[in-house]
Amino acid sequence: EVALFRLVESWGIRPDFAAGHSIGEIAAAHVAGVFSLEDACKVVAARARLMNALPSGGAMVAVQATEEEVTALLTAGVSIAAVNGPRSVVLSGDEGAVLDIADKLTADGRKTRRLRVSHAFHSLHMDAILDDFRRVTRSVDYHAPRIPLVSNVTGEAATEEQVCSPDYWVRHVREAVRFGDGIRTLAESGVTAFLELGPDGGLCAMAQDTLDALASRALAVPVLRKDRGEQESAVTALARLYADGAAPDWDALLAGTATGPRRNDLPTYPFQR
């Protein structure tokens, strides 16, 4: 994600805001200036190592329901791991309890999908690592973000005090990912184009649900798609941003290509429609 950010940045695409999803917020915080790359890698590696050392088990299930509907069904051992949109919630926790709730929703005609994960993230299954992870987050340096950052924990614009606190990143491991609220915050802040920096377009699809609920015409574009070549996908994303009003640095994009950039005269009359 950091590499993709640097790539599109070299093409003249620079964001007004940054946001992530779960561990992606660490990448977003780095490019926003909160962490050095070395410290961001240290936090990510420690987070993964500690989680991997936890006992396996638990389950995560994505369900088609509102947060309020899911909250009313919660039982001991189950947490809301993510609120990805108006009717897109992820359950996480003890396998039996999570699947019981998912079965109730399935019987009610709702779509449910079990996620292929090693552990029940953003649930009580993470509690055992929080103290060890806090020691890691206290060992790195923090800086005020240079790019405004939207928080997964609150779903709102993050303050310097929040993202520069070691405890914030511990809460970030345990609490629900409020991605849908973050998209709402960005749209209400005037964002008209979202660029997803990752291996596919999953976040764009989730963001679109929130944008549709807001009747927003904002553009949501992934840089990469798993079913397309990387170059085609990335350049297509750039073209869509350009058509939406962005101003890429075309010379930077085309430098070093086989033909090199060149300008061609076009007719001075309007093209026949």
PDB file of C-alpha atoms in Angstrom:
ATOM      1  CA  GLU A   1       0.000   0.000   0.000  1.00  0.00           C
ATOM      2  CA  VAL A   2       2.846   2.383   0.775  1.00  0.00           C
ATOM      3  CA  ALA A   3       4.493   1.527  -2.556  1.00  0.00           C
ATOM      4  CA  LEU A   4       1.237   2.222  -4.410  1.00  0.00           C
ATOM      5  CA  PHE A   5       0.910   5.528  -2.590  1.00  0.00           C
ATOM      6  CA  ARG A   6       4.423   6.549  -3.648  1.00  0.00           C
ATOM      7  CA  LEU A   7       3.703   5.445  -7.219  1.00  0.00           C
ATOM      8  CA  VAL A   8       0.555   7.534  -7.661  1.00  0.00           C
ATOM      9  CA  GLU A   9       2.222  10.390  -5.791  1.00  0.00           C
ATOM     10  CA  SER A  10       4.991  10.330  -8.426  1.00  0.00           C
ATOM     11  CA  TRP A  11       2.233  10.742 -11.038  1.00  0.00           C
ATOM     12  CA  GLY A  12       1.055  13.952  -9.373  1.00  0.00           C
ATOM     13  CA  ILE A  13      -1.872  12.459  -7.450  1.00  0.00           C
ATOM     14  CA  ARG A  14      -1.750  13.752  -3.874  1.00  0.00           C
ATOM     15  CA  PRO A  15      -4.574  13.244  -1.382  1.00  0.00           C
ATOM     16  CA  ASP A  16      -6.458  15.749   0.723  1.00  0.00           C
ATOM     17  CA  PHE A  17      -7.204  12.997   3.280  1.00  0.00           C
ATOM     18  CA  ALA A  18      -5.919   9.517   4.125  1.00  0.00           C
ATOM     19  CA  ALA A  19      -7.796   6.574   5.619  1.00  0.00           C
ATOM     20  CA  GLY A  20      -7.311   2.842   5.978  1.00  0.00           C
ATOM     21  CA  HIS A  21      -9.179  -0.313   6.944  1.00  0.00           C
ATOM     22  CA  SER A  22      -7.914  -2.137  10.041  1.00  0.00           C
ATOM     23  CA  ILE A  23      -4.162  -2.705   9.611  1.00  0.00           C
ATOM     24  CA  GLY A  24      -4.332  -0.493   6.509  1.00  0.00           C
ATOM     25  CA  GLU A  25      -4.657   2.497   8.823  1.00  0.00           C
ATOM     26  CA  ILE A  26      -1.037   1.972   9.827  1.00  0.00           C
ATOM     27  CA  ALA A  27       0.001   2.409   6.182  1.00  0.00           C
ATOM     28  CA  ALA A  28      -2.259   5.456   5.965  1.00  0.00           C
ATOM     29  CA  ALA A  29      -0.746   6.879   9.150  1.00  0.00           C
ATOM     30  CA  HIS A  30       2.758   6.406   7.752  1.00  0.00           C
ATOM     31  CA  VAL A  31       2.075   8.240   4.492  1.00  0.00           C
ATOM     32  CA  ALA A  32       0.282  10.928   6.520  1.00  0.00           C
ATOM     33  CA  GLY A  33       3.487  11.417   8.530  1.00  0.00           C
ATOM     34  CA  VAL A  34       2.550   9.853  11.890  1.00  0.00           C
ATOM     35  CA  PHE A  35       5.076   6.977  11.706  1.00  0.00           C
ATOM     36  CA  SER A  36       8.408   6.651   9.974  1.00  0.00           C
ATOM     37  CA  LEU A  37       8.483   3.716   7.563  1.00  0.00           C
ATOM     38  CA  GLU A  38      10.757   1.840   9.959  1.00  0.00           C
ATOM     39  CA  ASP A  39       8.394   2.352  12.899  1.00  0.00           C
ATOM     40  CA  ALA A  40       5.325   1.502  10.816  1.00  0.00           C
ATOM     41  CA  CYS A  41       6.981  -1.788   9.810  1.00  0.00           C
ATOM     42  CA  LYS A  42       7.904  -2.443  13.441  1.00  0.00           C
ATOM     43  CA  VAL A  43       4.283  -1.973  14.551  1.00  0.00           C
ATOM     44  CA  VAL A  44       2.889  -4.117  11.720  1.00  0.00           C
ATOM     45  CA  ALA A  45       5.390  -6.924  12.328  1.00  0.00           C
ATOM     46  CA  ALA A  46       4.765  -6.962  16.085  1.00  0.00           C
ATOM     47  CA  ARG A  47       1.004  -6.917  15.568  1.00  0.00           C
ATOM     48  CA  ALA A  48       1.232  -9.891  13.215  1.00  0.00           C
ATOM     49  CA  ARG A  49       3.663 -11.812  15.414  1.00  0.00           C
ATOM     50  CA  LEU A  50       1.523 -11.405  18.520  1.00  0.00           C
ATOM     51  CA  MET A  51      -1.683 -12.323  16.721  1.00  0.00           C
ATOM     52  CA  ASN A  52      -0.062 -15.354  15.123  1.00  0.00           C
ATOM     53  CA  ALA A  53       1.005 -16.595  18.555  1.00  0.00           C
ATOM     54  CA  LEU A  54      -2.600 -16.626  19.800  1.00  0.00           C
ATOM     55  CA  PRO A  55      -4.467 -19.935  19.919  1.00  0.00           C
ATOM     56  CA  SER A  56      -6.288 -20.597  16.650  1.00  0.00           C
ATOM     57  CA  GLY A  57     -10.045 -20.680  16.641  1.00  0.00           C
ATOM     58  CA  GLY A  58     -12.950 -18.311  16.558  1.00  0.00           C
ATOM     59  CA  ALA A  59     -14.803 -17.100  13.502  1.00  0.00           C
ATOM     60  CA  MET A  60     -15.607 -13.968  11.540  1.00  0.00           C
ATOM     61  CA  VAL A  61     -18.756 -13.617   9.444  1.00  0.00           C
ATOM     62  CA  ALA A  62     -19.822 -10.719   7.223  1.00  0.00           C
ATOM     63  CA  VAL A  63     -23.567 -10.142   7.451  1.00  0.00           C
ATOM     64  CA  GLN A  64     -26.111  -8.028   5.615  1.00  0.00           C
ATOM     65  CA  ALA A  65     -27.632  -6.078   8.466  1.00  0.00           C
ATOM     66  CA  THR A  66     -27.473  -2.718  10.176  1.00  0.00           C
ATOM     67  CA  GLU A  67     -25.315  -2.153  13.224  1.00  0.00           C
ATOM     68  CA  GLU A  68     -28.444  -1.714  15.335  1.00  0.00           C
ATOM     69  CA  GLU A  69     -29.885  -5.050  14.178  1.00  0.00           C
ATOM     70  CA  VAL A  70     -26.649  -6.874  14.903  1.00  0.00           C
ATOM     71  CA  THR A  71     -26.176  -5.200  18.286  1.00  0.00           C
ATOM     72  CA  ALA A  72     -29.573  -6.517  19.386  1.00  0.00           C
ATOM     73  CA  LEU A  73     -28.441 -10.075  18.580  1.00  0.00           C
ATOM     74  CA  LEU A  74     -25.032  -9.994  20.276  1.00  0.00           C
ATOM     75  CA  THR A  75     -24.311 -12.613  22.923  1.00  0.00           C
ATOM     76  CA  ALA A  76     -21.348 -13.316  25.181  1.00  0.00           C
ATOM     77  CA  GLY A  77     -18.250 -14.069  23.148  1.00  0.00           C
ATOM     78  CA  VAL A  78     -19.288 -12.091  20.069  1.00  0.00           C
ATOM     79  CA  SER A  79     -18.147  -8.605  19.037  1.00  0.00           C
ATOM     80  CA  ILE A  80     -18.821  -6.341  16.110  1.00  0.00           C
ATOM     81  CA  ALA A  81     -15.481  -6.348  14.296  1.00  0.00           C
ATOM     82  CA  ALA A  82     -16.357  -3.888  11.549  1.00  0.00           C
ATOM     83  CA  VAL A  83     -19.131  -1.611  10.385  1.00  0.00           C
ATOM     84  CA  ASN A  84     -18.308  -1.354   6.704  1.00  0.00           C
ATOM     85  CA  GLY A  85     -21.485   0.310   5.485  1.00  0.00           C
ATOM     86  CA  PRO A  86     -25.143   1.009   6.274  1.00  0.00           C
ATOM     87  CA  ARG A  87     -26.026  -2.698   5.993  1.00  0.00           C
ATOM     88  CA  SER A  88     -22.618  -4.348   6.126  1.00  0.00           C
ATOM     89  CA  VAL A  89     -21.331  -5.592   9.477  1.00  0.00           C
ATOM     90  CA  VAL A  90     -18.704  -8.175  10.451  1.00  0.00           C
ATOM     91  CA  LEU A  91     -19.166 -10.407  13.495  1.00  0.00           C
ATOM     92  CA  SER A  92     -16.153 -11.833  15.310  1.00  0.00           C
ATOM     93  CA  GLY A  93     -15.518 -14.026  18.327  1.00  0.00           C
ATOM     94  CA  ASP A  94     -16.282 -17.517  19.604  1.00  0.00           C
ATOM     95  CA  GLU A  95     -17.077 -19.748  16.638  1.00  0.00           C
ATOM     96  CA  GLY A  96     -20.308 -21.306  17.905  1.00  0.00           C
ATOM     97  CA  ALA A  97     -21.789 -18.028  19.112  1.00  0.00           C
ATOM     98  CA  VAL A  98     -20.857 -16.159  15.921  1.00  0.00           C
ATOM     99  CA  LEU A  99     -22.312 -18.874  13.672  1.00  0.00           C
ATOM    100  CA  ASP A 100     -25.525 -18.979  15.728  1.00  0.00           C
ATOM    101  CA  ILE A 101     -26.132 -15.294  15.055  1.00  0.00           C
ATOM    102  CA  ALA A 102     -25.220 -15.722  11.391  1.00  0.00           C
ATOM    103  CA  ASP A 103     -27.697 -18.616  11.121  1.00  0.00           C
ATOM    104  CA  LYS A 104     -30.477 -16.437  12.553  1.00  0.00           C
ATOM    105  CA  LEU A 105     -29.769 -13.763   9.983  1.00  0.00           C
ATOM    106  CA  THR A 106     -29.607 -16.319   7.171  1.00  0.00           C
ATOM    107  CA  ALA A 107     -32.999 -17.678   8.231  1.00  0.00           C
ATOM    108  CA  ASP A 108     -34.266 -14.093   8.078  1.00  0.00           C
ATOM    109  CA  GLY A 109     -33.231 -13.905   4.418  1.00  0.00           C
ATOM    110  CA  ARG A 110     -30.029 -11.926   4.968  1.00  0.00           C
ATOM    111  CA  LYS A 111     -26.804 -12.660   3.132  1.00  0.00           C
ATOM    112  CA  THR A 112     -23.974 -13.973   5.317  1.00  0.00           C
ATOM    113  CA  ARG A 113     -20.437 -14.982   4.436  1.00  0.00           C
ATOM    114  CA  ARG A 114     -17.835 -16.582   6.652  1.00  0.00           C
ATOM    115  CA  LEU A 115     -14.430 -14.954   6.245  1.00  0.00           C
ATOM    116  CA  ARG A 116     -11.335 -17.058   5.685  1.00  0.00           C
ATOM    117  CA  VAL A 117      -9.176 -15.823   8.559  1.00  0.00           C
ATOM    118  CA  SER A 118      -6.737 -17.381  10.989  1.00  0.00           C
ATOM    119  CA  HIS A 119      -8.157 -15.690  14.089  1.00  0.00           C
ATOM    120  CA  ALA A 120     -11.182 -13.740  15.297  1.00  0.00           C
ATOM    121  CA  PHE A 121      -9.794 -10.234  14.853  1.00  0.00           C
ATOM    122  CA  HIS A 122     -11.249  -7.158  16.583  1.00  0.00           C
ATOM    123  CA  SER A 123     -12.851  -9.325  19.256  1.00  0.00           C
ATOM    124  CA  LEU A 124     -12.195 -10.555  22.788  1.00  0.00           C
ATOM    125  CA  HIS A 125      -9.811 -13.097  21.218  1.00  0.00           C
ATOM    126  CA  MET A 126      -7.332 -10.208  20.883  1.00  0.00           C
ATOM    127  CA  ASP A 127      -7.384  -9.285  24.583  1.00  0.00           C
ATOM    128  CA  ALA A 128      -4.418 -11.514  25.462  1.00  0.00           C
ATOM    129  CA  ILE A 129      -1.996  -9.560  23.270  1.00  0.00           C
ATOM    130  CA  LEU A 130      -2.978  -6.003  24.156  1.00  0.00           C
ATOM    131  CA  ASP A 131      -0.444  -5.450  26.960  1.00  0.00           C
ATOM    132  CA  ASP A 132       2.425  -6.823  24.870  1.00  0.00           C
ATOM    133  CA  PHE A 133       1.343  -4.742  21.897  1.00  0.00           C
ATOM    134  CA  ARG A 134       1.160  -1.626  24.075  1.00  0.00           C
ATOM    135  CA  ARG A 135       4.833  -2.070  24.916  1.00  0.00           C
ATOM    136  CA  VAL A 136       5.574  -1.982  21.183  1.00  0.00           C
ATOM    137  CA  THR A 137       3.441   1.097  20.494  1.00  0.00           C
ATOM    138  CA  ARG A 138       5.218   2.880  23.357  1.00  0.00           C
ATOM    139  CA  SER A 139       8.594   2.160  21.760  1.00  0.00           C
ATOM    140  CA  VAL A 140       8.030   4.098  18.520  1.00  0.00           C
ATOM    141  CA  ASP A 141       8.003   7.798  17.699  1.00  0.00           C
ATOM    142  CA  TYR A 142       4.908   9.745  16.686  1.00  0.00           C
ATOM    143  CA  HIS A 143       4.487  12.942  14.697  1.00  0.00           C
ATOM    144  CA  ALA A 144       1.539  15.159  13.906  1.00  0.00           C
ATOM    145  CA  PRO A 145      -0.088  14.036  10.634  1.00  0.00           C
ATOM    146  CA  ARG A 146       0.719  16.205   7.626  1.00  0.00           C
ATOM    147  CA  ILE A 147      -2.283  14.785   5.760  1.00  0.00           C
ATOM    148  CA  PRO A 148      -5.595  14.737   7.656  1.00  0.00           C
ATOM    149  CA  LEU A 149      -6.311  11.179   8.762  1.00  0.00           C
ATOM    150  CA  VAL A 150      -9.738   9.619   9.333  1.00  0.00           C
ATOM    151  CA  SER A 151      -9.883   7.167  12.233  1.00  0.00           C
ATOM    152  CA  ASN A 152     -11.174   3.585  12.122  1.00  0.00           C
ATOM    153  CA  VAL A 153     -11.781   3.731  15.863  1.00  0.00           C
ATOM    154  CA  THR A 154     -14.128   6.740  15.806  1.00  0.00           C
ATOM    155  CA  GLY A 155     -15.080   7.003  12.146  1.00  0.00           C
ATOM    156  CA  GLU A 156     -14.260  10.705  12.388  1.00  0.00           C
ATOM    157  CA  ALA A 157     -11.296  12.946  11.663  1.00  0.00           C
ATOM    158  CA  ALA A 158      -8.451  11.828  13.910  1.00  0.00           C
ATOM    159  CA  THR A 159      -6.831  14.346  16.190  1.00  0.00           C
ATOM    160  CA  GLU A 160      -3.083  14.647  16.695  1.00  0.00           C
ATOM    161  CA  GLU A 161      -3.601  13.633  20.324  1.00  0.00           C
ATOM    162  CA  GLN A 162      -5.318  10.406  19.273  1.00  0.00           C
ATOM    163  CA  VAL A 163      -2.938   9.106  16.604  1.00  0.00           C
ATOM    164  CA  CYS A 164       0.153  10.127  18.570  1.00  0.00           C
ATOM    165  CA  SER A 165      -1.007   8.083  21.568  1.00  0.00           C
ATOM    166  CA  PRO A 166       0.297   4.502  21.975  1.00  0.00           C
ATOM    167  CA  ASP A 167      -3.042   3.548  23.542  1.00  0.00           C
ATOM    168  CA  TYR A 168      -4.934   4.576  20.391  1.00  0.00           C
ATOM    169  CA  TRP A 169      -3.170   1.875  18.374  1.00  0.00           C
ATOM    170  CA  VAL A 170      -3.966  -0.694  21.066  1.00  0.00           C
ATOM    171  CA  ARG A 171      -7.645   0.231  20.887  1.00  0.00           C
ATOM    172  CA  HIS A 172      -7.289  -0.020  17.131  1.00  0.00           C
ATOM    173  CA  VAL A 173      -6.501  -3.746  17.439  1.00  0.00           C
ATOM    174  CA  ARG A 174      -9.478  -4.505  19.670  1.00  0.00           C
ATOM    175  CA  GLU A 175     -12.326  -2.192  18.709  1.00  0.00           C
ATOM    176  CA  ALA A 176     -14.607  -2.269  15.691  1.00  0.00           C
ATOM    177  CA  VAL A 177     -13.389  -0.869  12.375  1.00  0.00           C
ATOM    178  CA  ARG A 178     -15.808   1.981  11.678  1.00  0.00           C
ATOM    179  CA  PHE A 179     -15.033   2.151   7.974  1.00  0.00           C
ATOM    180  CA  GLY A 180     -18.536   3.136   6.862  1.00  0.00           C
ATOM    181  CA  ASP A 181     -18.551   6.072   9.273  1.00  0.00           C
ATOM    182  CA  GLY A 182     -15.148   7.100   7.945  1.00  0.00           C
ATOM    183  CA  ILE A 183     -16.463   7.195   4.373  1.00  0.00           C
ATOM    184  CA  ARG A 184     -19.407   9.281   5.547  1.00  0.00           C
ATOM    185  CA  THR A 185     -17.013  11.684   7.285  1.00  0.00           C
ATOM    186  CA  LEU A 186     -14.929  12.020   4.125  1.00  0.00           C
ATOM    187  CA  ALA A 187     -17.964  12.577   1.898  1.00  0.00           C
ATOM    188  CA  GLU A 188     -19.318  15.202   4.282  1.00  0.00           C
ATOM    189  CA  SER A 189     -15.880  16.848   4.219  1.00  0.00           C
ATOM    190  CA  GLY A 190     -16.274  17.387   0.486  1.00  0.00           C
ATOM    191  CA  VAL A 191     -14.310  14.428  -0.874  1.00  0.00           C
ATOM    192  CA  THR A 192     -15.443  13.672  -4.428  1.00  0.00           C
ATOM    193  CA  ALA A 193     -12.943  10.942  -5.398  1.00  0.00           C
ATOM    194  CA  PHE A 194     -11.673   7.936  -3.448  1.00  0.00           C
ATOM    195  CA  LEU A 195      -8.592   6.017  -4.631  1.00  0.00           C
ATOM    196  CA  GLU A 196      -8.093   2.555  -3.138  1.00  0.00           C
ATOM    197  CA  LEU A 197      -4.447   1.555  -2.702  1.00  0.00           C
ATOM    198  CA  GLY A 198      -4.478  -2.208  -2.336  1.00  0.00           C
ATOM    199  CA  PRO A 199      -4.578  -5.500  -4.250  1.00  0.00           C
ATOM    200  CA  ASP A 200      -8.211  -5.243  -5.400  1.00  0.00           C
ATOM    201  CA  GLY A 201     -11.372  -3.160  -5.169  1.00  0.00           C
ATOM    202  CA  GLY A 202     -13.004  -4.510  -2.003  1.00  0.00           C
ATOM    203  CA  LEU A 203     -12.937  -1.201  -0.149  1.00  0.00           C
ATOM    204  CA  CYS A 204     -14.363   0.676  -3.141  1.00  0.00           C
ATOM    205  CA  ALA A 205     -17.335  -1.692  -3.162  1.00  0.00           C
ATOM    206  CA  MET A 206     -17.913  -1.125   0.552  1.00  0.00           C
ATOM    207  CA  ALA A 207     -17.447   2.630   0.219  1.00  0.00           C
ATOM    208  CA  GLN A 208     -19.959   2.729  -2.631  1.00  0.00           C
ATOM    209  CA  ASP A 209     -22.697   1.406  -0.325  1.00  0.00           C
ATOM    210  CA  THR A 210     -22.202   4.365   2.012  1.00  0.00           C
ATOM    211  CA  LEU A 211     -21.911   6.837  -0.864  1.00  0.00           C
ATOM    212  CA  ASP A 212     -25.138   5.510  -2.396  1.00  0.00           C
ATOM    213  CA  ALA A 213     -26.915   5.896   0.945  1.00  0.00           C
ATOM    214  CA  LEU A 214     -25.741   9.512   1.010  1.00  0.00           C
ATOM    215  CA  ALA A 215     -26.829  10.020  -2.621  1.00  0.00           C
ATOM    216  CA  SER A 216     -23.235  11.048  -3.278  1.00  0.00           C
ATOM    217  CA  ARG A 217     -21.824  11.000  -6.798  1.00  0.00           C
ATOM    218  CA  ALA A 218     -18.265  10.639  -5.542  1.00  0.00           C
ATOM    219  CA  LEU A 219     -15.965   8.432  -7.607  1.00  0.00           C
ATOM    220  CA  ALA A 220     -14.461   5.312  -5.988  1.00  0.00           C
ATOM    221  CA  VAL A 221     -11.569   3.796  -7.971  1.00  0.00           C
ATOM    222  CA  PRO A 222      -9.163   0.943  -7.126  1.00  0.00           C
ATOM    223  CA  VAL A 223      -5.590   1.194  -8.407  1.00  0.00           C
ATOM    224  CA  LEU A 224      -5.329  -2.577  -8.820  1.00  0.00           C
ATOM    225  CA  ARG A 225      -7.812  -5.310  -9.730  1.00  0.00           C
ATOM    226  CA  LYS A 226      -7.054  -8.969  -9.199  1.00  0.00           C
ATOM    227  CA  ASP A 227      -8.491  -9.902 -12.605  1.00  0.00           C
ATOM    228  CA  ARG A 228      -6.444  -7.375 -14.625  1.00  0.00           C
ATOM    229  CA  GLY A 229      -2.818  -6.698 -15.354  1.00  0.00           C
ATOM    230  CA  GLU A 230      -1.229  -4.212 -12.985  1.00  0.00           C
ATOM    231  CA  GLN A 231      -0.222  -1.676 -15.642  1.00  0.00           C
ATOM    232  CA  GLU A 232      -3.625  -1.670 -17.330  1.00  0.00           C
ATOM    233  CA  SER A 233      -5.434  -1.391 -14.021  1.00  0.00           C
ATOM    234  CA  ALA A 234      -3.253   1.410 -12.636  1.00  0.00           C
ATOM    235  CA  VAL A 235      -3.326   3.517 -15.790  1.00  0.00           C
ATOM    236  CA  THR A 236      -7.090   3.011 -16.112  1.00  0.00           C
ATOM    237  CA  ALA A 237      -7.519   4.272 -12.542  1.00  0.00           C
ATOM    238  CA  LEU A 238      -5.424   7.317 -13.377  1.00  0.00           C
ATOM    239  CA  ALA A 239      -7.531   7.963 -16.483  1.00  0.00           C
ATOM    240  CA  ARG A 240     -10.735   7.772 -14.462  1.00  0.00           C
ATOM    241  CA  LEU A 241      -9.364  10.289 -11.969  1.00  0.00           C
ATOM    242  CA  TYR A 242      -8.356  12.564 -14.844  1.00  0.00           C
ATOM    243  CA  ALA A 243     -11.822  12.335 -16.379  1.00  0.00           C
ATOM    244  CA  ASP A 244     -13.221  13.262 -12.971  1.00  0.00           C
ATOM    245  CA  GLY A 245     -11.108  16.423 -12.803  1.00  0.00           C
ATOM    246  CA  ALA A 246      -7.752  15.376 -11.338  1.00  0.00           C
ATOM    247  CA  ALA A 247      -4.555  16.686 -12.947  1.00  0.00           C
ATOM    248  CA  PRO A 248      -1.962  13.893 -13.248  1.00  0.00           C
ATOM    249  CA  ASP A 249       1.624  14.595 -14.267  1.00  0.00           C
ATOM    250  CA  TRP A 250       1.501  12.855 -17.643  1.00  0.00           C
ATOM    251  CA  ASP A 251       5.182  13.479 -18.373  1.00  0.00           C
ATOM    252  CA  ALA A 252       6.099  11.640 -15.162  1.00  0.00           C
ATOM    253  CA  LEU A 253       3.830   8.752 -16.100  1.00  0.00           C
ATOM    254  CA  LEU A 254       5.191   8.395 -19.636  1.00  0.00           C
ATOM    255  CA  ALA A 255       8.876   9.056 -18.938  1.00  0.00           C
ATOM    256  CA  GLY A 256      10.968   6.039 -19.875  1.00  0.00           C
ATOM    257  CA  THR A 257       8.284   4.372 -21.958  1.00  0.00           C
ATOM    258  CA  ALA A 258       9.236   2.875 -25.312  1.00  0.00           C
ATOM    259  CA  THR A 259       7.825   5.751 -27.369  1.00  0.00           C
ATOM    260  CA  GLY A 260       8.146   8.567 -24.855  1.00  0.00           C
ATOM    261  CA  PRO A 261       5.527  11.292 -24.521  1.00  0.00           C
ATOM    262  CA  ARG A 262       4.725  13.432 -27.509  1.00  0.00           C
ATOM    263  CA  ARG A 263       2.042  15.996 -28.234  1.00  0.00           C
ATOM    264  CA  ASN A 264      -0.251  15.722 -31.249  1.00  0.00           C
ATOM    265  CA  ASP A 265      -2.378  18.466 -32.777  1.00  0.00           C
ATOM    266  CA  LEU A 266      -6.090  17.777 -32.791  1.00  0.00           C
ATOM    267  CA  PRO A 267      -8.696  19.315 -35.099  1.00  0.00           C
ATOM    268  CA  THR A 268      -9.964  22.703 -34.001  1.00  0.00           C
ATOM    269  CA  TYR A 269     -13.613  21.785 -34.655  1.00  0.00           C
ATOM    270  CA  PRO A 270     -15.867  19.806 -32.254  1.00  0.00           C
ATOM    271  CA  PHE A 271     -15.904  16.105 -32.937  1.00  0.00           C
ATOM    272  CA  GLN A 272     -19.122  14.848 -34.558  1.00  0.00           C
ATOM    273  CA  ARG A 273     -21.194  13.071 -31.912  1.00  0.00           C
TER     274      ARG A 273
END
